[in-house]
Amino acid sequence: PAAAPAQAGSENVQAAGRELTLEASVRRGLAQNAQRRVVTAEAEAAAAVAKQALANRLPSVRTQAGYTRLSGNIPSVTVSLPGFDPVTLQSVPLDQYRAEISAEQTLFSGLRVENEARAARHDATAAERRALQQDADLAFAIRRAFWELQRASTARDALSGALARVDAHLAD
């Protein structure tokens, strides 16, 4: 036979030419399950949203800077008024710099920010617990399938032994 006989109560089963242990089966099943990866990604996304909601409590700081270079062909302006000496206006500076820094902090939001952060934390906790429940359900299904395989292998071995005894009895 392709599979070796499994001992009753043993936690090893041979399938497809490889020996499997119960815990190795669970580890392998958890590692290869696509739905588990989806649920884990959803939990990570919910945790990121919770962090983002906490960031709304912090002040926002904005900076802006600029530089402009004007061409050098701007003529100076001279104003002549009757009865006064001509006045030359100051020339325009060719290099212009500007900088701006602003900070903004919400002082009162009617607890909106705190409630959004709390709701996001609850969503993240729920998503994490869904992922843990998904792992537990999957591990249970794998363990159940493992023991069903164990039972089927034992039954097959028992039937093979019974057939061998019948064949031996008929040969006598």
Coordinates of C-alpha atoms in Angstrom, one line a residue:
P1 CA 0.0 0.0 0.0
A2 CA 1.0 3.6 -0.6
A3 CA 0.5 4.7 2.9
A4 CA 2.1 3.2 6.0
P5 CA -0.2 2.0 8.7
A6 CA -1.0 4.7 11.2
Q7 CA -1.0 3.9 14.9
A8 CA -4.2 4.5 16.8
G9 CA -3.9 7.8 18.6
S10 CA -0.8 8.8 16.6
E11 CA -0.5 12.3 15.4
N12 CA 1.3 11.4 12.2
V13 CA -0.4 10.5 8.9
Q14 CA 1.2 9.7 5.6
A15 CA -0.5 11.3 2.6
A16 CA 0.9 11.6 -0.9
G17 CA 4.1 10.0 0.2
R18 CA 4.8 12.6 2.9
E19 CA 4.3 12.2 6.7
L20 CA 2.2 15.0 8.2
T21 CA 1.9 15.9 11.8
L22 CA -1.1 17.6 13.2
E23 CA 0.7 20.9 14.1
A24 CA 2.7 20.9 10.8
S25 CA -0.6 20.6 9.0
V26 CA -2.1 23.5 10.9
R27 CA 1.0 25.7 10.4
R28 CA 1.0 24.9 6.7
G29 CA -2.7 25.5 6.2
L30 CA -2.6 28.8 8.0
A31 CA 0.4 29.9 6.0
Q32 CA -1.2 29.1 2.6
N33 CA -4.7 30.3 3.2
A34 CA -5.7 33.2 0.9
Q35 CA -8.7 34.2 3.0
R36 CA -6.5 34.5 6.1
R37 CA -4.2 37.0 4.2
V38 CA -7.3 39.0 3.2
V39 CA -8.6 39.2 6.8
T40 CA -5.1 40.1 8.1
A41 CA -4.8 42.9 5.5
E42 CA -8.2 44.2 6.5
A43 CA -7.1 44.2 10.2
E44 CA -3.9 46.1 9.3
A45 CA -5.9 48.6 7.2
A46 CA -8.3 49.2 10.2
A47 CA -5.3 49.8 12.5
A48 CA -3.9 52.3 10.0
V49 CA -7.3 54.2 10.0
A50 CA -7.3 54.2 13.8
K51 CA -3.8 55.8 13.7
Q52 CA -5.0 58.3 11.2
A53 CA -8.0 59.2 13.4
L54 CA -5.6 59.9 16.3
A55 CA -3.6 62.2 14.1
N56 CA -6.6 64.5 13.8
R57 CA -6.0 65.5 17.4
L58 CA -2.6 66.9 16.6
P59 CA -1.9 70.4 15.2
S60 CA -1.3 70.8 11.5
V61 CA 1.7 72.8 10.4
R62 CA 2.0 74.2 6.9
T63 CA 5.0 75.9 5.4
Q64 CA 5.4 77.7 2.1
A65 CA 8.4 79.4 0.5
G66 CA 9.1 81.1 -2.8
Y67 CA 11.7 83.0 -4.7
T68 CA 11.3 85.3 -7.7
R69 CA 14.0 86.9 -9.8
L70 CA 12.8 89.9 -11.8
S71 CA 14.5 90.9 -15.1
G72 CA 17.0 93.7 -14.9
N73 CA 15.3 95.9 -17.5
I74 CA 12.8 97.6 -15.1
P75 CA 13.4 101.4 -15.4
S76 CA 13.3 103.6 -12.4
V77 CA 10.2 105.9 -12.2
T78 CA 10.6 109.7 -12.0
V79 CA 7.7 111.8 -11.0
S80 CA 7.6 115.5 -11.9
L81 CA 5.1 117.7 -10.4
P82 CA 4.8 121.4 -11.3
G83 CA 6.5 123.6 -8.7
F84 CA 8.5 120.7 -7.2
D85 CA 11.7 119.1 -7.9
P86 CA 11.5 115.8 -9.8
V87 CA 11.3 112.7 -7.5
T88 CA 12.8 109.4 -8.5
L89 CA 11.0 106.4 -6.9
Q90 CA 13.2 103.7 -5.4
S91 CA 14.0 101.0 -7.8
V92 CA 12.4 97.6 -7.5
P93 CA 14.5 94.9 -5.9
L94 CA 15.3 92.2 -8.5
D95 CA 15.4 89.3 -5.9
Q96 CA 12.2 88.7 -4.0
Y97 CA 11.9 86.1 -1.3
R98 CA 8.9 85.0 0.7
A99 CA 8.3 82.5 3.4
E100 CA 5.1 81.5 5.3
I101 CA 4.6 79.2 8.3
S102 CA 1.2 78.5 9.8
A103 CA -0.1 76.2 12.4
E104 CA -3.7 75.1 13.1
Q105 CA -5.2 73.4 16.1
T106 CA -8.8 72.5 16.6
L107 CA -9.8 73.8 20.0
F108 CA -13.4 72.5 20.1
S109 CA -15.1 70.0 17.9
G110 CA -17.9 68.9 20.1
L111 CA -16.1 65.7 20.8
R112 CA -16.2 64.7 17.1
V113 CA -12.5 64.1 16.9
E114 CA -12.4 62.0 20.0
N115 CA -15.5 60.0 19.0
E116 CA -14.0 59.3 15.5
A117 CA -10.8 58.1 17.1
R118 CA -12.7 55.9 19.5
A119 CA -14.8 54.4 16.7
A120 CA -11.7 53.8 14.6
R121 CA -10.0 52.0 17.5
H122 CA -13.1 49.8 18.0
D123 CA -13.1 49.0 14.3
A124 CA -9.4 48.0 14.5
T125 CA -10.1 45.8 17.5
A126 CA -13.0 44.2 15.8
A127 CA -10.9 43.5 12.6
E128 CA -8.1 42.1 14.7
R129 CA -10.6 39.8 16.5
R130 CA -12.1 38.7 13.2
A131 CA -8.6 37.8 12.0
L132 CA -8.0 35.8 15.2
Q133 CA -11.4 34.0 14.8
Q134 CA -10.6 33.3 11.2
D135 CA -7.3 31.6 12.3
A136 CA -9.1 29.6 15.0
D137 CA -11.8 28.5 12.6
L138 CA -9.3 27.5 10.0
A139 CA -7.1 25.7 12.5
F140 CA -10.2 23.8 13.7
A141 CA -11.1 22.8 10.1
I142 CA -7.6 21.6 9.5
R143 CA -7.5 19.6 12.7
R144 CA -10.9 18.0 11.8
A145 CA -9.7 17.1 8.3
F146 CA -6.5 15.7 9.8
W147 CA -8.4 13.4 12.1
E148 CA -10.7 12.4 9.4
L149 CA -7.7 11.4 7.3
Q150 CA -6.3 9.6 10.3
R151 CA -9.6 7.7 10.7
A152 CA -9.8 6.9 7.0
S153 CA -6.2 5.7 7.0
T154 CA -6.8 3.5 10.0
A155 CA -10.0 2.0 8.5
R156 CA -8.2 1.3 5.2
D157 CA -5.4 -0.4 7.1
A158 CA -7.9 -2.5 9.1
L159 CA -9.7 -3.5 5.9
S160 CA -6.4 -4.4 4.2
G161 CA -5.6 -6.6 7.2
A162 CA -9.0 -8.2 7.2
L163 CA -8.7 -8.9 3.4
A164 CA -5.3 -10.4 4.0
R165 CA -6.7 -12.7 6.7
V166 CA -9.6 -13.7 4.5
D167 CA -7.3 -14.4 1.6
A168 CA -5.1 -16.5 3.9
H169 CA -8.1 -18.4 5.3
L170 CA -9.3 -19.1 1.7
A171 CA -5.9 -20.3 0.7
D172 CA -5.9 -23.0 3.5

